[in-house]
Amino acid sequence: MKLAIASLLAVPALALAQVADPQPDELLQIAFPKWKDEEGGRAQSIPTSAATRGWNAKQGKKRNVIVVPRQAVRVAPDRIVLLATLVPAGDSGDPQVAHGTPVGLAAYTFKPGKDGWKVARRQEPFDLQGYEGRAQMALVPLPGTSQALQVTWGSCWQGRCADAFALYAIGGDGVKAKPLLRQKIKGNNLYSRPDCVERLNAIMQGLQPADPAYADEKVPPGLCYAIEGRWDIGSAGALTLRFAGAMSKAGKGGNAPAQRIDQAMKFEFRGGRYVPVSGSNPVPDA
């Protein structure tokens, strides 16, 4: 690895566009010279910021994180953006993660220097998302030559499950910290109550049975739902969320019959973000 980094740094700036792009771990070792892809070697120190205080408000000037490179993106002939994730760590380098701990989304922008690639901008992190220090990253093409970073995350607790996603614009100066869009995309509370599976099964057949230990438990009327969505971006840039599933609401008169969910929510790109123009998101807050 040291030989690879040495070779990378020795490439003249004018020749950078003529060779293969460096690998994510090679770029990360430029940003963090002491980083190693091995246990203990991924722990590094970064400055605290408003974003890192989302992990813990009581911090000093620096805080320890575990850094993992995810993907390198060529955003211009003379710019590469490295996407990475950060997880808070203790003084010993061990991760400090609970169920509600979001992962740090980081980006490092590189430009040519006289001795090779060098860091032009550090965003560590530009945002926090997810649970248990985890989230998935993927690149999404936008109309024209633009692209976005898609971040998805989800978790379950006490019989309730929820998934969400966010889109971030990527450009020559890195990642824009304010999401283009952030929406719930999936959710259910099937196993938070003993009656939800039975109430929704008429529409969503084949659901896994509820725990028989609670089958006879009496509960007051309440909401049951199981909804899953998907999204796509049209050629003109409009974004559509489509939802399917079932929901049984409740009121003073008791539980209502399950209703099928089949609806869409549409967005247009205005002022640098996606703005809803029709429909609504049927996934309840978890």
Short mmCIF file of C-alpha atoms in Angstrom, two decimals, residues 78-230:
data_model
loop_
_atom_site.label_atom_id
_atom_site.label_comp_id
_atom_site.label_asym_id
_atom_site.label_seq_id
_atom_site.Cartn_x
_atom_site.Cartn_y
_atom_site.Cartn_z
CA ASP A 78 -9.46 18.10 -12.24
CA ARG A 79 -11.68 17.12 -9.29
CA ILE A 80 -12.40 13.86 -7.46
CA VAL A 81 -14.75 13.58 -4.51
CA LEU A 82 -14.18 10.77 -2.02
CA LEU A 83 -17.28 9.69 -0.12
CA ALA A 84 -16.73 8.18 3.31
CA THR A 85 -18.58 7.33 6.51
CA LEU A 86 -17.66 8.31 10.06
CA VAL A 87 -18.68 6.63 13.31
CA PRO A 88 -17.93 8.17 16.72
CA ALA A 89 -15.19 6.39 18.65
CA GLY A 90 -13.81 6.47 22.16
CA ASP A 91 -10.25 7.25 23.27
CA SER A 92 -9.30 3.60 22.66
CA GLY A 93 -10.60 3.71 19.07
CA ASP A 94 -13.60 1.49 19.78
CA PRO A 95 -16.91 2.54 18.16
CA GLN A 96 -19.41 4.30 20.40
CA VAL A 97 -22.68 3.30 18.75
CA ALA A 98 -26.19 2.85 20.15
CA HIS A 99 -29.46 2.22 18.32
CA GLY A 100 -30.11 5.91 17.75
CA THR A 101 -26.55 6.82 16.68
CA PRO A 102 -26.51 8.24 13.13
CA VAL A 103 -23.57 7.73 10.82
CA GLY A 104 -21.50 10.70 9.69
CA LEU A 105 -21.57 11.33 5.94
CA ALA A 106 -18.21 12.71 4.84
CA ALA A 107 -16.78 14.02 1.57
CA TYR A 108 -13.20 14.93 0.64
CA THR A 109 -12.59 16.90 -2.55
CA PHE A 110 -9.21 16.42 -4.27
CA LYS A 111 -7.51 18.55 -6.91
CA PRO A 112 -4.17 18.21 -8.72
CA GLY A 113 -1.06 19.56 -7.01
CA LYS A 114 2.54 19.70 -8.12
CA ASP A 115 3.19 16.29 -6.53
CA GLY A 116 -0.14 14.61 -7.29
CA TRP A 117 -3.62 14.78 -5.81
CA LYS A 118 -4.14 16.91 -2.72
CA VAL A 119 -7.13 17.68 -0.50
CA ALA A 120 -8.96 20.82 -1.59
CA ARG A 121 -11.90 20.58 0.83
CA ARG A 122 -12.85 18.48 3.83
CA GLN A 123 -16.49 17.87 4.81
CA GLU A 124 -16.27 15.64 7.86
CA PRO A 125 -19.16 15.19 8.24
CA PHE A 126 -21.49 17.25 6.07
CA ASP A 127 -24.55 15.55 7.64
CA LEU A 128 -25.67 12.80 10.03
CA GLN A 129 -28.24 10.16 9.02
CA GLY A 130 -29.26 6.64 9.93
CA TYR A 131 -29.37 4.38 12.95
CA GLU A 132 -26.75 2.24 14.72
CA GLY A 133 -24.00 4.08 12.87
CA ARG A 134 -25.10 2.66 9.53
CA ALA A 135 -26.50 3.90 6.22
CA GLN A 136 -26.12 2.87 2.58
CA MET A 137 -24.66 5.11 -0.12
CA ALA A 138 -25.23 5.00 -3.88
CA LEU A 139 -24.78 7.37 -6.80
CA VAL A 140 -27.88 8.49 -8.70
CA PRO A 141 -27.72 10.10 -12.17
CA LEU A 142 -29.74 13.28 -12.56
CA PRO A 143 -30.92 14.76 -15.87
CA GLY A 144 -28.03 16.16 -17.87
CA THR A 145 -24.57 15.52 -16.50
CA SER A 146 -25.41 15.99 -12.82
CA GLN A 147 -25.42 13.27 -10.20
CA ALA A 148 -26.54 12.92 -6.63
CA LEU A 149 -25.64 10.87 -3.60
CA GLN A 150 -28.47 8.66 -2.38
CA VAL A 151 -28.33 7.75 1.30
CA THR A 152 -30.79 5.17 2.66
CA TRP A 153 -31.28 3.90 6.19
CA GLY A 154 -33.78 2.05 8.32
CA SER A 155 -34.35 0.16 11.53
CA CYS A 156 -36.94 -1.58 13.70
CA TRP A 157 -37.75 -1.15 17.37
CA GLN A 158 -40.58 -2.45 19.54
CA GLY A 159 -42.39 -3.90 16.53
CA ARG A 160 -42.18 -0.73 14.43
CA CYS A 161 -39.99 -0.45 11.35
CA ALA A 162 -39.11 2.63 9.32
CA ASP A 163 -36.93 3.37 6.27
CA ALA A 164 -36.01 6.75 4.79
CA PHE A 165 -33.74 8.20 2.15
CA ALA A 166 -32.07 11.49 1.28
CA LEU A 167 -30.53 12.87 -1.91
CA TYR A 168 -27.51 15.21 -1.91
CA ALA A 169 -26.11 17.09 -4.90
CA ILE A 170 -22.48 16.35 -5.82
CA GLY A 171 -20.35 18.87 -7.68
CA GLY A 172 -16.85 20.20 -8.17
CA ASP A 173 -16.81 21.69 -4.67
CA GLY A 174 -17.97 18.49 -2.94
CA VAL A 175 -21.39 17.59 -1.57
CA LYS A 176 -24.06 20.16 -0.77
CA ALA A 177 -24.90 19.60 2.89
CA LYS A 178 -28.59 20.48 2.56
CA PRO A 179 -30.44 17.52 1.04
CA LEU A 180 -32.25 17.93 -2.25
CA LEU A 181 -34.91 15.72 -0.70
CA ARG A 182 -35.48 13.71 2.49
CA GLN A 183 -38.51 11.42 2.74
CA LYS A 184 -39.86 8.33 4.49
CA ILE A 185 -40.02 5.49 1.99
CA LYS A 186 -41.18 2.47 4.00
CA GLY A 187 -42.78 1.69 7.34
CA ASN A 188 -44.90 -0.74 9.31
CA ASN A 189 -46.04 -1.40 12.86
CA LEU A 190 -47.21 -4.96 12.23
CA TYR A 191 -45.67 -6.39 15.38
CA SER A 192 -46.14 -3.51 17.77
CA ARG A 193 -49.73 -4.69 18.45
CA PRO A 194 -51.16 -8.22 18.57
CA ASP A 195 -53.99 -7.40 16.16
CA CYS A 196 -52.23 -5.69 13.23
CA VAL A 197 -51.39 -8.79 11.19
CA GLU A 198 -54.98 -10.04 11.37
CA ARG A 199 -56.42 -6.62 10.49
CA LEU A 200 -54.20 -6.12 7.43
CA ASN A 201 -54.05 -9.72 6.24
CA ALA A 202 -57.19 -9.36 4.10
CA ILE A 203 -55.22 -7.02 1.82
CA MET A 204 -51.63 -8.12 2.46
CA GLN A 205 -51.87 -11.90 2.53
CA GLY A 206 -48.89 -13.97 3.54
CA LEU A 207 -47.72 -11.77 6.42
CA GLN A 208 -45.63 -13.50 9.07
CA PRO A 209 -47.89 -14.35 12.03
CA ALA A 210 -47.69 -12.27 15.18
CA ASP A 211 -46.14 -13.70 18.33
CA PRO A 212 -48.69 -16.20 19.69
CA ALA A 213 -47.69 -15.32 23.23
CA TYR A 214 -49.51 -11.99 22.80
CA ALA A 215 -52.38 -13.21 20.58
CA ASP A 216 -55.01 -12.86 23.32
CA GLU A 217 -53.74 -9.56 24.68
CA LYS A 218 -56.47 -6.91 24.72
CA VAL A 219 -55.46 -3.53 23.31
CA PRO A 220 -57.46 -0.35 22.70
CA PRO A 221 -58.24 0.71 19.10
CA GLY A 222 -55.15 1.90 17.27
CA LEU A 223 -53.48 2.43 13.91
CA CYS A 224 -52.04 -0.50 11.93
CA TYR A 225 -50.11 -0.02 8.70
CA ALA A 226 -47.63 -1.65 6.32
CA ILE A 227 -46.49 0.59 3.45
CA GLU A 228 -43.61 0.34 1.02
CA GLY A 229 -42.53 2.93 -1.54
CA ARG A 230 -40.19 3.34 -4.47
#
